[in-house]
CSV table of C-alpha atoms in Angstrom, one decimal:
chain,number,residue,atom,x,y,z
A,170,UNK,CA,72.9,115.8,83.3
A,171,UNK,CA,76.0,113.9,84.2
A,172,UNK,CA,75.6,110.2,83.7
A,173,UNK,CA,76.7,108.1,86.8
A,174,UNK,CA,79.8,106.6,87.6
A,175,UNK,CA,80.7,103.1,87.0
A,176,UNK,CA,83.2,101.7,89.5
A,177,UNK,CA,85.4,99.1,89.8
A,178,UNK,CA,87.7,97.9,92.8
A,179,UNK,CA,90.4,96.0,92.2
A,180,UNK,CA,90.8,94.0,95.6
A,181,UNK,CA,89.9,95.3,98.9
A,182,UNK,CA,86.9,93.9,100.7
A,183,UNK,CA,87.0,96.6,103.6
A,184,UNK,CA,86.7,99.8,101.0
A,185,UNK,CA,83.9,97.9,99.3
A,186,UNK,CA,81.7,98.0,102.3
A,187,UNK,CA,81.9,101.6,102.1
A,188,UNK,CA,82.0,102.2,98.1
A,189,UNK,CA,79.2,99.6,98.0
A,190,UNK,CA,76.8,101.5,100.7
A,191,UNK,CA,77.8,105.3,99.2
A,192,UNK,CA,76.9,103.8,95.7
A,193,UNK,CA,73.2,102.9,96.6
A,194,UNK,CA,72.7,105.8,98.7
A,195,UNK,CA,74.5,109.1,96.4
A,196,UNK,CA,72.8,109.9,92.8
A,197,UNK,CA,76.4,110.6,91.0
A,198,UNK,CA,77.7,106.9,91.1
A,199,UNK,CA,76.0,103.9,89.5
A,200,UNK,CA,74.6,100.9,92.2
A,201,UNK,CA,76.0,98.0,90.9
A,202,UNK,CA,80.0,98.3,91.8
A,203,UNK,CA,81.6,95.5,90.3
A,204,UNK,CA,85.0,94.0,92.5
A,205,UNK,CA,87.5,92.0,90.8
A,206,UNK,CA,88.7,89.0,92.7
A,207,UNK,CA,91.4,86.7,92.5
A,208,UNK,CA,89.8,83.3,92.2
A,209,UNK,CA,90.9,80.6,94.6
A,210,UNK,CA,89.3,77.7,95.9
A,211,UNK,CA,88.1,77.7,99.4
A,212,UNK,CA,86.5,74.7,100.8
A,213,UNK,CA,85.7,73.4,97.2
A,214,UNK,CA,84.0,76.4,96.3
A,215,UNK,CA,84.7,79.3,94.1
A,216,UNK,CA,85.8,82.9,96.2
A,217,UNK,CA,83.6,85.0,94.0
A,218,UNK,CA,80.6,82.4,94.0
A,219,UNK,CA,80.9,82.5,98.0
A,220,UNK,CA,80.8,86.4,97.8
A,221,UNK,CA,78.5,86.9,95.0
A,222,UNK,CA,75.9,83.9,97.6
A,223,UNK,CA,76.9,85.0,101.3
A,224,UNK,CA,78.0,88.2,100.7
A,225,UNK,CA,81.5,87.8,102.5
A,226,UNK,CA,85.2,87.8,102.0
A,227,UNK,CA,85.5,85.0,104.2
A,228,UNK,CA,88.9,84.4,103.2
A,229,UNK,CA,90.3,87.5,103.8
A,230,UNK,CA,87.6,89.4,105.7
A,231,UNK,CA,86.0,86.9,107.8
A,232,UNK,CA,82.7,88.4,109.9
A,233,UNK,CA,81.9,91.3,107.2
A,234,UNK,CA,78.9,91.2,105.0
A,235,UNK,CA,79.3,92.9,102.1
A,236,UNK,CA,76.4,95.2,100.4
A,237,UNK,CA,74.3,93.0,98.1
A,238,UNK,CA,75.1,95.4,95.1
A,239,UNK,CA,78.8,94.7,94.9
A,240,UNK,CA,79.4,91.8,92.5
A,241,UNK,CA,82.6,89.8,92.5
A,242,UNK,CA,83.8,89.4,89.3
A,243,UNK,CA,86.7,86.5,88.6
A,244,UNK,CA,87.9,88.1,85.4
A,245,UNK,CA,89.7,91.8,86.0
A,246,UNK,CA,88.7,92.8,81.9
A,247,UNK,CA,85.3,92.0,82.8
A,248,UNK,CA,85.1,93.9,86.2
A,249,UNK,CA,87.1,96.5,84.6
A,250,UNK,CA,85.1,97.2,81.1
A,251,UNK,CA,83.1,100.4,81.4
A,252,UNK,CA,84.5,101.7,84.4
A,253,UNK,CA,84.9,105.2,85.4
A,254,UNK,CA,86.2,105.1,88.8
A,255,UNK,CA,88.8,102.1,89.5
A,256,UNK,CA,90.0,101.6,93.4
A,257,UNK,CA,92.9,99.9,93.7
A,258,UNK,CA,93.6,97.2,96.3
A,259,UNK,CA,96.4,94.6,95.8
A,260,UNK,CA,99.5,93.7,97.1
A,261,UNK,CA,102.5,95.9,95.0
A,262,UNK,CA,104.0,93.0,93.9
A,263,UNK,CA,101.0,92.4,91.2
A,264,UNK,CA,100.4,95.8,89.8
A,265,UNK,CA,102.2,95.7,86.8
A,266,UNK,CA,100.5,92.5,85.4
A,267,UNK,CA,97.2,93.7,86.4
A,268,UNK,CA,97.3,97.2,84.6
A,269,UNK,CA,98.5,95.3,81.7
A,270,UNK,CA,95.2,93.1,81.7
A,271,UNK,CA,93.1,96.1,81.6
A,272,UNK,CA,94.9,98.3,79.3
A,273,UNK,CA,91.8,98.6,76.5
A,274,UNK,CA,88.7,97.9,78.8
A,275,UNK,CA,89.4,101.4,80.4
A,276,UNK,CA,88.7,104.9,78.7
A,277,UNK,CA,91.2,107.8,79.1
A,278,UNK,CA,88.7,109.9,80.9
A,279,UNK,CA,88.6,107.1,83.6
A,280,UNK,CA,89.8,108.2,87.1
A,281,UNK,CA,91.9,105.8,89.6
A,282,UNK,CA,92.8,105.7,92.9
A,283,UNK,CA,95.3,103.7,94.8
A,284,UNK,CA,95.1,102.4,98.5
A,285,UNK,CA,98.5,100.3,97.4
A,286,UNK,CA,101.8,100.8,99.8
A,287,UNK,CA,104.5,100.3,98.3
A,288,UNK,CA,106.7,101.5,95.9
A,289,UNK,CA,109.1,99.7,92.9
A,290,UNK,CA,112.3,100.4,91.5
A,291,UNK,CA,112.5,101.7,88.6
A,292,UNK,CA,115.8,102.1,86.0
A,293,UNK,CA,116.0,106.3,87.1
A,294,UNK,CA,115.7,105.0,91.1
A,295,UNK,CA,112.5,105.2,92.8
A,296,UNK,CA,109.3,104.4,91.0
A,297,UNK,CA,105.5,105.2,92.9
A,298,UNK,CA,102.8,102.7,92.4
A,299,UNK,CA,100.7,105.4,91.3
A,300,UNK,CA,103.1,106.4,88.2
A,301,UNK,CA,103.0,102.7,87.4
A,302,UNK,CA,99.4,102.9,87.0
A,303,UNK,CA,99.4,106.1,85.0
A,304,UNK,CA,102.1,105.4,82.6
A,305,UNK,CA,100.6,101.8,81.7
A,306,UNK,CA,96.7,102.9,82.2
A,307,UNK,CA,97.0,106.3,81.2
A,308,UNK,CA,94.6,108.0,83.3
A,309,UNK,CA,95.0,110.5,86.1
A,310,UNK,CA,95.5,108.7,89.8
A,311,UNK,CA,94.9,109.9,93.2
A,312,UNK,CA,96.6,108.2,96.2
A,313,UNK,CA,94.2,107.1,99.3
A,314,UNK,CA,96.9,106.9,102.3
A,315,UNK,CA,95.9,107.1,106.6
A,316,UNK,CA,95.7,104.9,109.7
A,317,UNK,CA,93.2,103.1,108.2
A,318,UNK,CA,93.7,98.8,109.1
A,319,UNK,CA,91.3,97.0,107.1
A,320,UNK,CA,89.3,95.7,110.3
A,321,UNK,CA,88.6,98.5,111.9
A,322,UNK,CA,87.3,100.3,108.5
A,323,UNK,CA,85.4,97.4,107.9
A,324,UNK,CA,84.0,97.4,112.1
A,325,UNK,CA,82.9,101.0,111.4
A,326,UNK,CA,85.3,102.1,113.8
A,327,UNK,CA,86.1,105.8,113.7
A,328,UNK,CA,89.0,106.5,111.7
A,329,UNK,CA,90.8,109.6,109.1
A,330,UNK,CA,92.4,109.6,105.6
A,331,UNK,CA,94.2,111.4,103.5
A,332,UNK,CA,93.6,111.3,99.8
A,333,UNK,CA,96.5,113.1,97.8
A,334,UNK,CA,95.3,114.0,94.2
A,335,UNK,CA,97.0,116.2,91.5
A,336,UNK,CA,94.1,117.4,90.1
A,337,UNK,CA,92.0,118.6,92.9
A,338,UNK,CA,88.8,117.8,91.6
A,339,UNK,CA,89.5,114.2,90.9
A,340,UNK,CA,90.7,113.9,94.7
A,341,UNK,CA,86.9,115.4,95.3
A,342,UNK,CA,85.1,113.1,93.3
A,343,UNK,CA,86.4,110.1,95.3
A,344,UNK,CA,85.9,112.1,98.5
A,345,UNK,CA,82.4,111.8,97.9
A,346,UNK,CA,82.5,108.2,96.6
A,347,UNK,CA,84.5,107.1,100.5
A,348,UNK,CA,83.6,109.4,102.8
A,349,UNK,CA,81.8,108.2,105.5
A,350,UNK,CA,80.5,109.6,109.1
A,351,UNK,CA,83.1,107.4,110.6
A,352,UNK,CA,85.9,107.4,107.8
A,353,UNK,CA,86.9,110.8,107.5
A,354,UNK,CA,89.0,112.2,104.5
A,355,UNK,CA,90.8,115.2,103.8
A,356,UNK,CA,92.6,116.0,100.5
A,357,UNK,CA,96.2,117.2,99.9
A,358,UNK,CA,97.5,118.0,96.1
A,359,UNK,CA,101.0,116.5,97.8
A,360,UNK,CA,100.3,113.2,96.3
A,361,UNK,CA,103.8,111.6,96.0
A,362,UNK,CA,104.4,112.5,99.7
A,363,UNK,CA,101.1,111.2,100.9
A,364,UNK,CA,102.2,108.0,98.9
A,365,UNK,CA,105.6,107.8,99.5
A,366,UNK,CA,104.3,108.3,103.5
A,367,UNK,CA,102.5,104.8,102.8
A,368,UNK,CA,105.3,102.7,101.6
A,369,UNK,CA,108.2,104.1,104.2
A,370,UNK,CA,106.3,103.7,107.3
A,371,UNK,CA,106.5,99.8,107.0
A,372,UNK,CA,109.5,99.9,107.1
A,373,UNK,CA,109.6,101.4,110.6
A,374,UNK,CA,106.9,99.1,111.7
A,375,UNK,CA,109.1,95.9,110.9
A,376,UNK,CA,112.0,98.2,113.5
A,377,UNK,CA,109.2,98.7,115.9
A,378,UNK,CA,108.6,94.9,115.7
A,379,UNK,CA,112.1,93.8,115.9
A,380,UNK,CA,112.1,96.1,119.1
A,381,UNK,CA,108.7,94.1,120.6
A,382,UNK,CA,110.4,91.0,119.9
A,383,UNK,CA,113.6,92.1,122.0
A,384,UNK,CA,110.7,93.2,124.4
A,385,UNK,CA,112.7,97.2,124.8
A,386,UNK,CA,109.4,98.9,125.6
A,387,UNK,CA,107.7,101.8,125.1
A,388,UNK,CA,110.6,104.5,125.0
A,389,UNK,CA,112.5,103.1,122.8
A,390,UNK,CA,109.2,102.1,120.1
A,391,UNK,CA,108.6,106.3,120.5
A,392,UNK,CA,112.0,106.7,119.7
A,393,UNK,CA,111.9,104.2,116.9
A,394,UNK,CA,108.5,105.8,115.3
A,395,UNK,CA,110.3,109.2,115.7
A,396,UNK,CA,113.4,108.9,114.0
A,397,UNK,CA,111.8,106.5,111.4
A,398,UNK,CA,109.7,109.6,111.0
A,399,UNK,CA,113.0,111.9,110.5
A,400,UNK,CA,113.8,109.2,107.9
A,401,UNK,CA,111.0,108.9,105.9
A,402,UNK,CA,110.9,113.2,105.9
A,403,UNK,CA,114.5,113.2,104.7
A,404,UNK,CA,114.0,110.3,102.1
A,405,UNK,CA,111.0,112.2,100.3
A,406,UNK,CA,112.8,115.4,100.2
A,407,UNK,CA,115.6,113.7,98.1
A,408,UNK,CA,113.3,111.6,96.0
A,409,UNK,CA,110.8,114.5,95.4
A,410,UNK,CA,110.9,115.1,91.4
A,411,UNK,CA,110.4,119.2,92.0
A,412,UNK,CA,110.9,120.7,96.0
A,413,UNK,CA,107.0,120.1,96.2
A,414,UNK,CA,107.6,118.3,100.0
A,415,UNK,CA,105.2,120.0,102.2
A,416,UNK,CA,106.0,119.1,105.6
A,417,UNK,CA,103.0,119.4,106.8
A,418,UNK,CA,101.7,116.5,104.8
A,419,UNK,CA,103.2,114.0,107.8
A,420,UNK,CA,101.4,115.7,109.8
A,421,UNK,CA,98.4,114.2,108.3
A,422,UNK,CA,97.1,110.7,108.7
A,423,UNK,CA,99.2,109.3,106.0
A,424,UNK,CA,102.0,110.3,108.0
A,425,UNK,CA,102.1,110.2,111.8
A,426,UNK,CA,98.9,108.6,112.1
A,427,UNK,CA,99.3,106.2,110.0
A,428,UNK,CA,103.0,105.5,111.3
A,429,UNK,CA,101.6,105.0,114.9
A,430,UNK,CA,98.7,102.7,114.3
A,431,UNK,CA,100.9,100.2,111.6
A,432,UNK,CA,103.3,100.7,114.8
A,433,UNK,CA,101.6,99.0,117.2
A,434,UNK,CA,98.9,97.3,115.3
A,435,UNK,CA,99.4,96.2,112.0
A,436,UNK,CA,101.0,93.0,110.0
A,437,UNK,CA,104.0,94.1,109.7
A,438,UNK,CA,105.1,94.7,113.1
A,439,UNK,CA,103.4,91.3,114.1
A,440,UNK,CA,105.7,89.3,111.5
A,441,UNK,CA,109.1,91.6,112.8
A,442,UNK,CA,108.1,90.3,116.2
A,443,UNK,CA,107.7,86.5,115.6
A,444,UNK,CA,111.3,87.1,113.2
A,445,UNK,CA,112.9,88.4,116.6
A,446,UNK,CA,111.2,85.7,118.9
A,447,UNK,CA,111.8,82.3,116.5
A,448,UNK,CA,114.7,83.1,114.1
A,449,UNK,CA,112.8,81.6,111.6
A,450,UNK,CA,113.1,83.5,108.0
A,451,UNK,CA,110.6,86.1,106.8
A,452,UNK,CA,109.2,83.7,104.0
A,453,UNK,CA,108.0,81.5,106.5
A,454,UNK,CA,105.9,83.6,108.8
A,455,UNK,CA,104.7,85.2,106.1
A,456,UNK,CA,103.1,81.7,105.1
A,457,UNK,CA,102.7,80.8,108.9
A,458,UNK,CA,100.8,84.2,109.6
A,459,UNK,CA,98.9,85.8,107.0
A,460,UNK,CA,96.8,83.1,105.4
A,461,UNK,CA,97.8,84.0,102.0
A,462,UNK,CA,97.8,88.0,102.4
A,463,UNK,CA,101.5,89.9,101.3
A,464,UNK,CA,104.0,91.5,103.5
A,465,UNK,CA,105.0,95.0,102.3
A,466,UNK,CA,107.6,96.5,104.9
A,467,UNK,CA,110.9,93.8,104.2
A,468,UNK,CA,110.4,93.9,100.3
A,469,UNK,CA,109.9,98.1,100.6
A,470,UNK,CA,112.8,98.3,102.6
A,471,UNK,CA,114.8,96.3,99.9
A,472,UNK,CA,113.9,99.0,97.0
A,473,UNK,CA,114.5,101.6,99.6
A,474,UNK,CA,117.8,100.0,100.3
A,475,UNK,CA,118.8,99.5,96.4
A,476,UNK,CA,118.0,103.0,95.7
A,477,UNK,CA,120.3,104.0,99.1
A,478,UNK,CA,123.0,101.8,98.0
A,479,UNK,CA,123.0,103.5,93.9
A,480,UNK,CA,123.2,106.9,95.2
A,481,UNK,CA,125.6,106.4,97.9
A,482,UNK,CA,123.6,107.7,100.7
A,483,UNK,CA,123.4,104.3,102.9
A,484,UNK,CA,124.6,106.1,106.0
A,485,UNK,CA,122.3,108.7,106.2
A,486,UNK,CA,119.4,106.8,107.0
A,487,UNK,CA,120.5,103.9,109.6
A,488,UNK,CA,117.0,102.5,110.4
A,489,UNK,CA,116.0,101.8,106.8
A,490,UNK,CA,119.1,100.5,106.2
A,491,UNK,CA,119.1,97.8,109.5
A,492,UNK,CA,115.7,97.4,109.0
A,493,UNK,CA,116.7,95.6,105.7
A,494,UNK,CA,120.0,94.0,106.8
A,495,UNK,CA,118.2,92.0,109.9
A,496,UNK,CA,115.4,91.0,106.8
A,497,UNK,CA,117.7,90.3,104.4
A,498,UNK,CA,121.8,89.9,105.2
A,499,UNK,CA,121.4,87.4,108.6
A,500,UNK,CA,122.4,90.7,111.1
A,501,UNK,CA,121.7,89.8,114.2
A,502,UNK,CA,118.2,91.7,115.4
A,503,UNK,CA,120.2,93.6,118.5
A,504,UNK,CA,121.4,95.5,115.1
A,505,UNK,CA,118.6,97.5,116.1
A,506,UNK,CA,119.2,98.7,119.2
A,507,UNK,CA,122.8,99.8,118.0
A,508,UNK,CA,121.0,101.8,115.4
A,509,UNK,CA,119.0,104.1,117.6
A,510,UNK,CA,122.1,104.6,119.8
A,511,UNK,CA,124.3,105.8,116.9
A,512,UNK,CA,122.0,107.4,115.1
A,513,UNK,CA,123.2,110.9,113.0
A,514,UNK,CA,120.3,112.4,114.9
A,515,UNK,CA,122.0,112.0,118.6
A,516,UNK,CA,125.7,113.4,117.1
């Protein structure tokens, strides 16, 4: 007899829809699925007490119950004491902090997963989100990466995802925990590339903004998508610890999938557009736009760029590095354009 699950998600209203309705329904995990959320004030009342009454997000998913056994819980050691399963959903910039406030509520045998893109810098070069979390937490942690924007999931709309796990059976487990008729997951032990997929292909979304915002069209978005593809293969194979890059892992829907869909939908091609259209500074569409949610692609192409820049190997990958200079050093958007033309790829 294998006593059931507890699990915790750490952010992310969309997922809980899911977790919350597999976690009444399946026998291994417990009902109750406690959600940490950051407390803010909206319209002089609490966030949690609003989801823990109306069973909504309606700050940052508006229209979406919630199942009546997912709890929001203000206080992460709280939501996090007991848990076996944690689901992690913030923005990347927070991680850090937030493993350090549950380091002591969670046992070693716990499990985690994160739905995080990003990644950090760390002294050796390039750190994953996911090694943050193990090294601080010290549990093992799958990555859950696809075309997957939180709407739709939340809609029901059909949709695939890739979970990349280490251990296999851990990836399994949380299989079972989010699989849906409609949200479809297959699982690849190429974890780093499944997660490495999910921070790069921001960055090409904020080129395939820029390009909307100079209104190029559709050839030159494919072309965009595709080299920023080439990029984001050729930036994993160097970064890989051991030659474990399968190339078939971009194949899946962490990789072009998900590159398409954050291509044409997506926040981050929606900011890169208004940048192009008002001149005004990342920062303040950021505010303007996204009623309090984080931007990933400019800040992941500034690690990306950092980590170019220390190993001397800015010229290989032109789109990354434009993407960043338009964000970052005042070069004129048309940048772009020049980028695609000269690319190594076309020599």
């Amino acid at each position: 007899y294998l006593s059931k699950k507890n699990t915790c998600i750490i952010g992310g209203s969309a997922i809980a829809r899911i977790i919350g309705n597999n976690a009444k329904s399946l026998q291994r995990f417990a009902t109750t699925v406690k959600m940490w959320v950051y407390e803010e004030n909206v319209n002089g009342r609490n966030l949690t007490e609003i989801i823990n009454t109306e069973h909504e997000n309606v700050k940052y998913l508006p229209g979406y119950k919630l199942p009546e056994n997912v709890v929001a819980v203000p206080q992460l050691s709280e939501a996090a004491q007991g848990a076996d399963l944690l689901v992690f959903v913030v923005p990347h910039q927070f991680i850090r902090k937030l493993c350090d406030e549950m380091v002591g509520c969670v046992s070693s045998k716990a499990r985690g997963i994160t739905l995080i893109k990003g990644i950090d810098e760390g002294p050796e070069g390039l750190k994953l989100i996911s090694d943050i979390i193990r090294e601080k937490m010290e549990i093992d942690v799958s990555v859950l990466m696809g075309a997957n924007i939180a709407n739709e999931v939340a809609a029901e709309k059909f949709c695939e995802t890739t979970i990349g796990s280490r251990i296999m059976e851990n990836g399994l487990l949380f299989k079972e925990l989010l699989q849906t008729p409609n949200f479809r997951i297959t699982v690849v032990e190429d974890a780093d590339t499944v997660e490495l997929c999910g921070a790069l292909k921001n960055i090409v979304a904020v080129g395939a903004g820029f390009c909307d915002g100079l209104r190029c069209g559709d050839n030159t978005k494919a072309a965009v998508i595709r080299l920023g593809l080439m990029e984001m293969i050729a930036f994993a194979k160097l970064f890989s610890k051991n030659d474990s890059v399968s190339t078939a892992t971009f194949l899946e829907s962490c990789g072009v999938a998900d590159l398409i869909t954050t291509c044409y939908g997506g926040r981050n091609r929606r900011v890169a557009e208004a940048f192009a259209k008002t001149g005004k500074s990342i920062e303040e569409l950021e505010k303007e736009m996204l009623n309090g949610q984080k931007l990933q692609g400019p800040a992941t192409s500034a690690e990306v760029y950092h980590i170019l820049k220390q190993k001397n190997l800015v010229d290989k990958f032109p789109l990354f590095t434009a993407v960043y200079q338009i964000c970052f050093e005042g070069k004129p958007v048309q940048e772009m354009i020049s980028c695609l033309q000269s690319h190594p790829e076309h020599m």
